[in-house]
Amino acid sequence: MTTSYEGSPIEKQGLLFEEMAGSKSNKKEPYSMSIDEVPDLNGEGATDEEDVKEILRQREKYSWALKGEGEYGAGDFRSKQCVELLKQADIVVTNPPFSLFREYVALLVEHRKQFVIIGQMNQAHYKEIFHFIKDNQLWLGYTHPVAFVVPDHYEMRSVRSWRDAQGTNWRSLGNACWFTNVDVPKRHEKLPLFKKYSPEAHPTYDNYDAIEVGKVSEIPFDHEGTQLVRDFLENGGF
């Protein structure tokens, strides 16, 4: 189940969309598409990518237009229609608008959804996000979305942009990361600590009962710290 825009410049440019007809409109008209199953439409005896392409060619059977309501425009994730779609979801995987990142995460947490979304490292410092991290409702993924394909019309920058041997344009985000609440075993691996506590190496703060630790390798194995630090160590880090 997904939402998208008819007339988007990147619409139908993915692998499964390459054989679909072009957009009928130059306007960005939001719609939702839902596919519950992929039948063997071409009669080859098994479902494969060609069956998915055939479903996408018959999009009118599986999609419907989204409408705006109240203060939110059509396709806005805060609109009534989109929230109803969210309620049906088991897990959300997307690249949300960074300018609305706080509101988007709050909506996911409010509706108790599992999610894997792309954000920026500095967003972990937002007070509206960090309290979810502190309360163990959200953590960072242990891999990073290193690179992604962009359309041909995108401006190629001097850094973090390149074209591969097949002519595909790529771009990277140096500070991109995954934000998620999907648990994985790696979260519960114990951090191997070797540093011994010393007042000289670990000065205290004037306004908070904690010690300064510049990097993970400097975490002392013999210092209890605050409850937050203990939770960090017991969970193998955030």
mmCIF file of C-alpha atoms in Angstrom:
data_model
loop_
_atom_site.group_PDB
_atom_site.id
_atom_site.type_symbol
_atom_site.label_atom_id
_atom_site.label_comp_id
_atom_site.label_asym_id
_atom_site.label_seq_id
_atom_site.Cartn_x
_atom_site.Cartn_y
_atom_site.Cartn_z
ATOM 1 C CA MET A 1 0.000 0.000 0.000
ATOM 2 C CA THR A 2 1.469 3.331 -1.029
ATOM 3 C CA THR A 3 0.669 6.962 -1.766
ATOM 4 C CA SER A 4 2.200 8.876 -4.650
ATOM 5 C CA TYR A 5 1.635 11.667 -7.156
ATOM 6 C CA GLU A 6 0.386 11.412 -10.721
ATOM 7 C CA GLY A 7 2.643 13.722 -12.696
ATOM 8 C CA SER A 8 5.618 13.456 -10.336
ATOM 9 C CA PRO A 9 8.947 13.863 -12.230
ATOM 10 C CA ILE A 10 10.207 10.548 -10.846
ATOM 11 C CA GLU A 11 6.967 8.632 -11.323
ATOM 12 C CA LYS A 12 7.292 5.338 -13.211
ATOM 13 C CA GLN A 13 11.104 5.542 -13.365
ATOM 14 C CA GLY A 14 11.764 2.579 -11.100
ATOM 15 C CA LEU A 15 12.521 -0.910 -12.397
ATOM 16 C CA LEU A 16 8.913 -2.112 -12.184
ATOM 17 C CA PHE A 17 7.509 1.047 -13.771
ATOM 18 C CA GLU A 18 9.697 1.231 -16.864
ATOM 19 C CA GLU A 19 7.074 -0.250 -19.220
ATOM 20 C CA MET A 20 4.088 1.697 -17.906
ATOM 21 C CA ALA A 21 2.394 4.395 -19.948
ATOM 22 C CA GLY A 22 3.226 8.027 -19.223
ATOM 23 C CA SER A 23 1.186 10.250 -16.919
ATOM 24 C CA LYS A 24 -2.098 11.576 -18.216
ATOM 25 C CA SER A 25 -1.724 14.845 -16.353
ATOM 26 C CA ASN A 26 0.964 17.445 -15.776
ATOM 27 C CA LYS A 27 -0.509 18.247 -12.371
ATOM 28 C CA LYS A 28 0.687 16.626 -9.170
ATOM 29 C CA GLU A 29 -2.461 14.708 -8.304
ATOM 30 C CA PRO A 30 -2.134 12.451 -5.230
ATOM 31 C CA TYR A 31 -3.447 8.931 -5.237
ATOM 32 C CA SER A 32 -3.178 5.750 -3.185
ATOM 33 C CA MET A 33 -2.538 2.256 -4.496
ATOM 34 C CA SER A 34 -3.161 -0.977 -2.634
ATOM 35 C CA ILE A 35 -2.196 -4.471 -3.779
ATOM 36 C CA ASP A 36 -3.276 -7.354 -1.541
ATOM 37 C CA GLU A 37 -1.901 -10.162 -3.697
ATOM 38 C CA VAL A 38 -0.070 -10.747 -6.961
ATOM 39 C CA PRO A 39 -1.881 -13.403 -9.049
ATOM 40 C CA ASP A 40 -0.357 -15.241 -11.995
ATOM 41 C CA LEU A 41 -1.782 -12.848 -14.569
ATOM 42 C CA ASN A 42 0.322 -14.040 -17.512
ATOM 43 C CA GLY A 43 -0.438 -17.713 -16.928
ATOM 44 C CA GLU A 44 3.176 -18.859 -16.655
ATOM 45 C CA GLY A 45 2.504 -20.960 -13.581
ATOM 46 C CA ALA A 46 4.144 -18.674 -11.004
ATOM 47 C CA THR A 47 4.021 -15.067 -9.878
ATOM 48 C CA ASP A 48 6.975 -12.927 -10.894
ATOM 49 C CA GLU A 49 7.990 -9.380 -11.773
ATOM 50 C CA GLU A 50 6.010 -9.476 -15.024
ATOM 51 C CA ASP A 51 2.795 -10.041 -13.046
ATOM 52 C CA VAL A 52 3.593 -7.006 -10.891
ATOM 53 C CA LYS A 53 4.155 -4.916 -14.016
ATOM 54 C CA GLU A 54 0.799 -6.029 -15.383
ATOM 55 C CA ILE A 55 -0.923 -4.923 -12.179
ATOM 56 C CA LEU A 56 0.753 -1.531 -12.423
ATOM 57 C CA ARG A 57 -0.396 -1.190 -16.048
ATOM 58 C CA GLN A 58 -3.951 -1.701 -14.774
ATOM 59 C CA ARG A 59 -3.482 0.849 -12.007
ATOM 60 C CA GLU A 60 -7.041 2.168 -12.218
ATOM 61 C CA LYS A 61 -8.229 -1.146 -10.719
ATOM 62 C CA TYR A 62 -5.998 -0.808 -7.677
ATOM 63 C CA SER A 63 -5.789 2.928 -6.995
ATOM 64 C CA TRP A 64 -7.956 5.885 -6.066
ATOM 65 C CA ALA A 65 -7.551 9.645 -5.817
ATOM 66 C CA LEU A 66 -6.762 11.284 -2.498
ATOM 67 C CA LYS A 67 -8.611 14.401 -1.397
ATOM 68 C CA GLY A 68 -7.696 17.268 0.888
ATOM 69 C CA GLU A 69 -9.624 17.925 4.083
ATOM 70 C CA GLY A 70 -9.610 20.959 6.342
ATOM 71 C CA GLU A 71 -6.196 22.539 6.715
ATOM 72 C CA TYR A 72 -4.342 19.671 5.029
ATOM 73 C CA GLY A 73 -4.067 19.284 1.265
ATOM 74 C CA ALA A 74 -4.645 16.123 -0.726
ATOM 75 C CA GLY A 75 -1.893 13.592 -0.096
ATOM 76 C CA ASP A 76 -0.675 15.291 3.104
ATOM 77 C CA PHE A 77 0.240 12.572 5.635
ATOM 78 C CA ARG A 78 -1.785 14.441 8.274
ATOM 79 C CA SER A 79 -5.013 14.399 6.241
ATOM 80 C CA LYS A 80 -7.879 12.170 7.358
ATOM 81 C CA GLN A 81 -7.521 9.842 4.363
ATOM 82 C CA CYS A 82 -3.805 9.323 4.861
ATOM 83 C CA VAL A 83 -4.214 8.731 8.599
ATOM 84 C CA GLU A 84 -6.831 6.078 7.824
ATOM 85 C CA LEU A 85 -4.323 4.401 5.496
ATOM 86 C CA LEU A 86 -1.714 4.586 8.240
ATOM 87 C CA LYS A 87 -4.053 2.811 10.649
ATOM 88 C CA GLN A 88 -4.205 -0.150 8.251
ATOM 89 C CA ALA A 89 -0.432 -0.444 7.931
ATOM 90 C CA ASP A 90 1.663 -3.056 9.720
ATOM 91 C CA ILE A 91 4.965 -1.313 9.080
ATOM 92 C CA VAL A 92 5.854 2.022 7.468
ATOM 93 C CA VAL A 93 8.895 2.333 5.198
ATOM 94 C CA THR A 94 9.473 5.751 3.655
ATOM 95 C CA ASN A 95 11.578 8.867 3.251
ATOM 96 C CA PRO A 96 9.472 11.521 5.033
ATOM 97 C CA PRO A 97 9.808 15.268 4.406
ATOM 98 C CA PHE A 98 12.703 16.396 6.593
ATOM 99 C CA SER A 99 11.006 19.726 7.355
ATOM 100 C CA LEU A 100 8.070 17.845 8.939
ATOM 101 C CA PHE A 101 10.144 15.076 10.507
ATOM 102 C CA ARG A 102 9.038 15.838 14.077
ATOM 103 C CA GLU A 103 5.344 15.722 13.196
ATOM 104 C CA TYR A 104 5.739 12.592 11.099
ATOM 105 C CA VAL A 105 7.502 10.599 13.821
ATOM 106 C CA ALA A 106 4.999 11.786 16.432
ATOM 107 C CA LEU A 107 2.144 10.518 14.241
ATOM 108 C CA LEU A 108 3.778 7.097 13.850
ATOM 109 C CA VAL A 109 4.384 6.780 17.587
ATOM 110 C CA GLU A 110 0.853 7.984 18.378
ATOM 111 C CA HIS A 111 -0.606 5.192 16.252
ATOM 112 C CA ARG A 112 1.880 2.634 17.587
ATOM 113 C CA LYS A 113 3.246 1.700 14.189
ATOM 114 C CA GLN A 114 6.479 -0.053 13.442
ATOM 115 C CA PHE A 115 8.576 1.940 11.026
ATOM 116 C CA VAL A 116 11.860 2.182 9.137
ATOM 117 C CA ILE A 117 12.320 5.736 7.857
ATOM 118 C CA ILE A 118 15.189 7.806 6.489
ATOM 119 C CA GLY A 119 16.271 10.927 8.358
ATOM 120 C CA GLN A 120 19.372 12.970 9.090
ATOM 121 C CA MET A 121 21.760 12.433 11.993
ATOM 122 C CA ASN A 122 21.154 15.918 13.374
ATOM 123 C CA GLN A 123 17.442 15.090 13.775
ATOM 124 C CA ALA A 124 18.360 12.734 16.621
ATOM 125 C CA HIS A 125 19.218 15.920 18.563
ATOM 126 C CA TYR A 126 15.727 17.396 18.213
ATOM 127 C CA LYS A 127 14.110 17.450 21.636
ATOM 128 C CA GLU A 128 10.892 16.089 20.112
ATOM 129 C CA ILE A 129 12.849 13.107 18.755
ATOM 130 C CA PHE A 130 15.411 12.557 21.493
ATOM 131 C CA HIS A 131 12.795 11.918 24.163
ATOM 132 C CA PHE A 132 11.578 8.952 22.084
ATOM 133 C CA ILE A 133 15.169 7.689 21.996
ATOM 134 C CA LYS A 134 15.517 8.206 25.738
ATOM 135 C CA ASP A 135 12.270 6.315 26.392
ATOM 136 C CA ASN A 136 13.405 3.431 24.149
ATOM 137 C CA GLN A 137 10.612 4.015 21.629
ATOM 138 C CA LEU A 138 12.973 4.822 18.781
ATOM 139 C CA TRP A 139 16.582 4.126 17.853
ATOM 140 C CA LEU A 140 18.984 4.535 14.955
ATOM 141 C CA GLY A 141 19.619 1.761 12.488
ATOM 142 C CA TYR A 142 23.073 0.207 12.505
ATOM 143 C CA THR A 143 23.495 0.692 8.742
ATOM 144 C CA HIS A 144 23.169 3.866 6.681
ATOM 145 C CA PRO A 145 21.361 4.571 3.384
ATOM 146 C CA VAL A 146 24.569 5.313 1.518
ATOM 147 C CA ALA A 147 23.350 6.149 -2.002
ATOM 148 C CA PHE A 148 20.186 6.418 -4.059
ATOM 149 C CA VAL A 149 19.238 6.714 -7.718
ATOM 150 C CA VAL A 150 18.023 10.103 -8.989
ATOM 151 C CA PRO A 151 16.315 10.979 -12.311
ATOM 152 C CA ASP A 152 18.331 12.157 -15.292
ATOM 153 C CA HIS A 153 17.086 15.741 -14.992
ATOM 154 C CA TYR A 154 18.531 16.162 -11.467
ATOM 155 C CA GLU A 155 21.482 18.536 -11.297
ATOM 156 C CA MET A 156 24.694 16.605 -10.724
ATOM 157 C CA ARG A 157 26.752 18.182 -7.975
ATOM 158 C CA SER A 158 30.537 18.242 -7.851
ATOM 159 C CA VAL A 159 30.511 16.125 -4.678
ATOM 160 C CA ARG A 160 28.321 13.199 -3.608
ATOM 161 C CA SER A 161 26.982 12.756 -7.157
ATOM 162 C CA TRP A 162 28.157 10.383 -9.863
ATOM 163 C CA ARG A 163 27.074 8.415 -12.915
ATOM 164 C CA ASP A 164 27.867 4.708 -13.110
ATOM 165 C CA ALA A 165 28.987 2.704 -16.155
ATOM 166 C CA GLN A 166 25.369 2.008 -17.112
ATOM 167 C CA GLY A 167 24.554 5.731 -17.172
ATOM 168 C CA THR A 168 22.524 5.724 -13.944
ATOM 169 C CA ASN A 169 22.744 8.868 -11.806
ATOM 170 C CA TRP A 170 23.502 8.404 -8.114
ATOM 171 C CA ARG A 171 23.588 10.738 -5.146
ATOM 172 C CA SER A 172 24.588 10.229 -1.534
ATOM 173 C CA LEU A 173 23.648 11.895 1.732
ATOM 174 C CA GLY A 174 26.607 12.058 4.075
ATOM 175 C CA ASN A 175 24.510 12.377 7.233
ATOM 176 C CA ALA A 176 21.547 10.169 6.303
ATOM 177 C CA CYS A 177 20.537 7.419 8.710
ATOM 178 C CA TRP A 178 17.689 5.062 9.531
ATOM 179 C CA PHE A 179 15.262 5.819 12.344
ATOM 180 C CA THR A 180 13.299 2.769 13.477
ATOM 181 C CA ASN A 181 11.528 0.961 16.285
ATOM 182 C CA VAL A 182 11.949 -2.480 14.699
ATOM 183 C CA ASP A 183 13.979 -4.610 17.073
ATOM 184 C CA VAL A 184 16.983 -6.600 15.867
ATOM 185 C CA PRO A 185 19.346 -8.877 17.841
ATOM 186 C CA LYS A 186 22.291 -6.525 17.295
ATOM 187 C CA ARG A 187 20.625 -3.953 19.578
ATOM 188 C CA HIS A 188 21.059 -6.317 22.515
ATOM 189 C CA GLU A 189 24.699 -7.191 22.006
ATOM 190 C CA LYS A 190 26.836 -6.077 24.926
ATOM 191 C CA LEU A 191 29.286 -3.293 24.244
ATOM 192 C CA PRO A 192 32.864 -4.467 24.939
ATOM 193 C CA LEU A 193 34.260 -1.841 27.323
ATOM 194 C CA PHE A 194 37.942 -1.573 28.249
ATOM 195 C CA LYS A 195 38.361 1.936 29.621
ATOM 196 C CA LYS A 196 38.720 2.362 33.369
ATOM 197 C CA TYR A 197 37.106 5.347 35.045
ATOM 198 C CA SER A 198 39.297 8.211 36.206
ATOM 199 C CA PRO A 199 38.253 11.739 37.264
ATOM 200 C CA GLU A 200 40.887 13.214 34.976
ATOM 201 C CA ALA A 201 39.681 11.404 31.851
ATOM 202 C CA HIS A 202 35.983 11.709 32.703
ATOM 203 C CA PRO A 203 35.158 15.170 34.131
ATOM 204 C CA THR A 204 31.694 15.798 35.555
ATOM 205 C CA TYR A 205 29.124 18.392 34.492
ATOM 206 C CA ASP A 206 28.265 21.378 36.678
ATOM 207 C CA ASN A 207 24.508 21.113 36.184
ATOM 208 C CA TYR A 208 23.908 17.365 35.731
ATOM 209 C CA ASP A 209 25.038 14.247 37.558
ATOM 210 C CA ALA A 210 26.941 12.638 34.685
ATOM 211 C CA ILE A 211 30.460 12.319 33.346
ATOM 212 C CA GLU A 212 31.733 13.522 29.980
ATOM 213 C CA VAL A 213 32.460 10.697 27.527
ATOM 214 C CA GLY A 214 33.697 11.907 24.152
ATOM 215 C CA LYS A 215 33.305 8.625 22.250
ATOM 216 C CA VAL A 216 32.051 5.095 22.772
ATOM 217 C CA SER A 217 35.541 3.660 23.274
ATOM 218 C CA GLU A 218 35.947 6.004 26.266
ATOM 219 C CA ILE A 219 32.930 4.605 28.190
ATOM 220 C CA PRO A 220 34.309 3.288 31.489
ATOM 221 C CA PHE A 221 33.409 -0.286 32.422
ATOM 222 C CA ASP A 222 33.552 0.430 36.171
ATOM 223 C CA HIS A 223 31.270 3.475 36.417
ATOM 224 C CA GLU A 224 27.530 2.987 36.976
ATOM 225 C CA GLY A 225 26.439 6.371 35.658
ATOM 226 C CA THR A 226 22.827 7.522 35.497
ATOM 227 C CA GLN A 227 19.872 5.278 34.665
ATOM 228 C CA LEU A 228 20.005 6.524 31.072
ATOM 229 C CA VAL A 229 23.615 5.365 30.740
ATOM 230 C CA ARG A 230 22.782 1.989 32.295
ATOM 231 C CA ASP A 231 19.911 1.537 29.833
ATOM 232 C CA PHE A 232 22.302 2.435 27.015
ATOM 233 C CA LEU A 233 24.808 -0.215 28.050
ATOM 234 C CA GLU A 234 22.225 -2.915 28.748
ATOM 235 C CA ASN A 235 20.657 -2.425 25.320
ATOM 236 C CA GLY A 236 23.946 -2.395 23.471
ATOM 237 C CA GLY A 237 23.580 1.301 22.631
ATOM 238 C CA PHE A 238 20.815 3.211 20.906
#
